[in-house]
PDB file of C-alpha atoms in Angstrom:
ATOM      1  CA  UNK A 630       0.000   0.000   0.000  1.00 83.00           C
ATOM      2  CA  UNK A 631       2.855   2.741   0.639  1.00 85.00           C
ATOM      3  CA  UNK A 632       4.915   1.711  -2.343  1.00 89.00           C
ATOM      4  CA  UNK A 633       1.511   2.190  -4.027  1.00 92.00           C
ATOM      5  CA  UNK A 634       1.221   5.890  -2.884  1.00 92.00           C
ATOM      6  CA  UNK A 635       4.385   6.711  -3.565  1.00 93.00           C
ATOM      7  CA  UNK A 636       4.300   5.191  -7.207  1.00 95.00           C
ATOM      8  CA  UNK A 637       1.272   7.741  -7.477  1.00 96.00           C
ATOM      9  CA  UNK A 638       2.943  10.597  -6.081  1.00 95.00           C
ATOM     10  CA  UNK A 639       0.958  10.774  -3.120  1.00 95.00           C
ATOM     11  CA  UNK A 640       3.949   9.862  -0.561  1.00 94.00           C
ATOM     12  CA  UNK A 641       7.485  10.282  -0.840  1.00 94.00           C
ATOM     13  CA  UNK A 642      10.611   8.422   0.905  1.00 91.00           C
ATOM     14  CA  UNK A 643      12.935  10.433   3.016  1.00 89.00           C
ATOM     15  CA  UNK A 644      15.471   9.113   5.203  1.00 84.00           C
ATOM     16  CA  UNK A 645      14.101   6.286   5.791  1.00 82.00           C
ATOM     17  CA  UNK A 646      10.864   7.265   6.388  1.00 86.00           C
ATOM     18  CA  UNK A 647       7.780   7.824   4.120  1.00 90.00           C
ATOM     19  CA  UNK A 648       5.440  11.130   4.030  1.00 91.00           C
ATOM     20  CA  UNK A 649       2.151  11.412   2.768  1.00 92.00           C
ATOM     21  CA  UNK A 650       1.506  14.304   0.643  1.00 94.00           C
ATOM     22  CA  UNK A 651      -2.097  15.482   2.565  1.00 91.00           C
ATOM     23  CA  UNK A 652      -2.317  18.368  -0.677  1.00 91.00           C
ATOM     24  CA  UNK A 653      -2.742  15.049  -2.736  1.00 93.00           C
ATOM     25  CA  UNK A 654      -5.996  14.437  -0.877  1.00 91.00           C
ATOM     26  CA  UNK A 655      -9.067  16.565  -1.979  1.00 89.00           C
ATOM     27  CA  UNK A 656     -10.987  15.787   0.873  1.00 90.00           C
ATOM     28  CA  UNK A 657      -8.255  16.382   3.821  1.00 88.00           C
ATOM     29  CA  UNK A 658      -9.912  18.159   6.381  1.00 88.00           C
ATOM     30  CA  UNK A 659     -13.419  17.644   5.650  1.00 91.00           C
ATOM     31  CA  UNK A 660     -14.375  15.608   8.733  1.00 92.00           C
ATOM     32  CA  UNK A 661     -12.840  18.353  11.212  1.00 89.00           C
ATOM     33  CA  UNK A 662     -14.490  20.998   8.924  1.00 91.00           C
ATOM     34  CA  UNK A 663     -10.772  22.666   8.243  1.00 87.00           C
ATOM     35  CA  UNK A 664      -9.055  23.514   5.335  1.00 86.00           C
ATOM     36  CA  UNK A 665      -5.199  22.960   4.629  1.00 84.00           C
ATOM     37  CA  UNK A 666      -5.479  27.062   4.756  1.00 81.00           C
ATOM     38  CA  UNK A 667      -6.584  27.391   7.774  1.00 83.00           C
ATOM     39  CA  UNK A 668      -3.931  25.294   9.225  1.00 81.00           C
ATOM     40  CA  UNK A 669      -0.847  26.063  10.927  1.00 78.00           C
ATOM     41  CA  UNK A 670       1.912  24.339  10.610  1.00 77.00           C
ATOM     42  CA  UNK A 671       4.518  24.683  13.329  1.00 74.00           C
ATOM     43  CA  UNK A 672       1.674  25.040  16.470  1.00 75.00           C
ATOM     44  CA  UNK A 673       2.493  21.971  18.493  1.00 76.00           C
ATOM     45  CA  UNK A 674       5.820  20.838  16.968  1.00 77.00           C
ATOM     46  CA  UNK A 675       8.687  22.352  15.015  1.00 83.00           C
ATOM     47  CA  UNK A 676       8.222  21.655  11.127  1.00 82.00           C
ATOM     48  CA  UNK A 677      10.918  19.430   9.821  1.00 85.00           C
ATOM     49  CA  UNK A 678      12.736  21.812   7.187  1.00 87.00           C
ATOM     50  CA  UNK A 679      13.673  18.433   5.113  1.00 88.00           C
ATOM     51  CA  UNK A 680       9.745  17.911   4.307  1.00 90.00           C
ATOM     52  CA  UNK A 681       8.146  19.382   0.949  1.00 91.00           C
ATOM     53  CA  UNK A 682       5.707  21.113   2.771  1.00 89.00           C
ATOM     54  CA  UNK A 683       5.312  21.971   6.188  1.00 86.00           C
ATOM     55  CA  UNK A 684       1.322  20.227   6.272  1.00 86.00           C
ATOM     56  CA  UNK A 685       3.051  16.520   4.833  1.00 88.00           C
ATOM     57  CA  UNK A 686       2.402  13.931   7.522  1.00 84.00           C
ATOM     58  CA  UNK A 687       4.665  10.796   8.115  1.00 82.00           C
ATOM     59  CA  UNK A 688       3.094   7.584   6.749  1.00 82.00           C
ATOM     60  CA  UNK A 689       6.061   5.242   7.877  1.00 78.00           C
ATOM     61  CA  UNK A 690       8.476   5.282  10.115  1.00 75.00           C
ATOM     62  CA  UNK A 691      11.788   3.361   9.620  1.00 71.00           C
ATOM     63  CA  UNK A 692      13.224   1.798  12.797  1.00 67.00           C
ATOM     64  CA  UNK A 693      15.529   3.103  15.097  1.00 69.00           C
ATOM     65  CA  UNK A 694      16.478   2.944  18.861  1.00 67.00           C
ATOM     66  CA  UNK A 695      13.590   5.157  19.518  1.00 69.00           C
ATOM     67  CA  UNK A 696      10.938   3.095  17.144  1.00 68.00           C
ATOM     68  CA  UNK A 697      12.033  -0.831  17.148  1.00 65.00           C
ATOM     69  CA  UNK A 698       8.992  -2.061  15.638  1.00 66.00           C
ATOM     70  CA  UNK A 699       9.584   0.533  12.494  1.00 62.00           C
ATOM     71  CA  UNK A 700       8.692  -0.497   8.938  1.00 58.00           C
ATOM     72  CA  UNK A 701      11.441  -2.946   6.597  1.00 58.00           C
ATOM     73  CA  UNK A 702      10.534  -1.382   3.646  1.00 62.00           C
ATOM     74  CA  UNK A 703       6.819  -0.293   4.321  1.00 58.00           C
ATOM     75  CA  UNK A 704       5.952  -3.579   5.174  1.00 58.00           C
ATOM     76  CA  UNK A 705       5.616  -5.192   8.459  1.00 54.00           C
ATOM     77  CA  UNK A 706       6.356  -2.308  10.304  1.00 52.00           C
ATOM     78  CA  UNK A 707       5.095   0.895  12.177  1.00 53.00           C
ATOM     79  CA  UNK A 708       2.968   3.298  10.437  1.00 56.00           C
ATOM     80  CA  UNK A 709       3.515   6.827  11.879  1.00 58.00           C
ATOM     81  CA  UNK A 710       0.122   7.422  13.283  1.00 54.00           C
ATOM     82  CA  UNK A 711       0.157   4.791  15.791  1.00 46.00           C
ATOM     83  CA  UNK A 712       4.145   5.016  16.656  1.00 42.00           C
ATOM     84  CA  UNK A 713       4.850   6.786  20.338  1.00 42.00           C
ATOM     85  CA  UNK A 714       8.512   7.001  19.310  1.00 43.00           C
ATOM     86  CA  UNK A 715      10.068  10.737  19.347  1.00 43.00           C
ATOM     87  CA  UNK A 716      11.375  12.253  16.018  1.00 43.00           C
TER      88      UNK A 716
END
């Protein structure tokens, strides 16, 4: 499934990790009524200067020390949204 969004251009490897391009996604935002727009990027965490843009969220995460159970390859591993691990 994440070699599949990336062979569409909706995510993109970095380091390691993957990142989902949300601008690819029409309907981000709908169920919390927000737009991209009205989003800041930067409020809770510092944005990661390596990403395309600031509003890309990490699909993947390869493992580390911090993140043991991270993804081989996007498979098998620990998608982003459900990893407690630091970055």
């Amino acid at each position: 499934m994440i070699q599949t969004l990336i062979d569409k251009g909706n995510a993109y490897p970095m380091e390691g990790d993957v990142y989902y391009r949300v601008r690819s996604f029409h309907g981000y935002g709908k169920l919390s009524h927000r737009s991209l727009d009205d989003m800041r990027a930067g409020e809770r965490i510092a944005v990661d200067d390596r990403k395309e843009d600031p509003m890309t969220l990490p699909s993947e995460r390869r493992q580390s020390p911090a993140n043991p159970h991270g993804t081989r390859r996007w498979g098998g591993g620990s998608p982003a949204g459900t990893s407690s691990a630091p970055r």
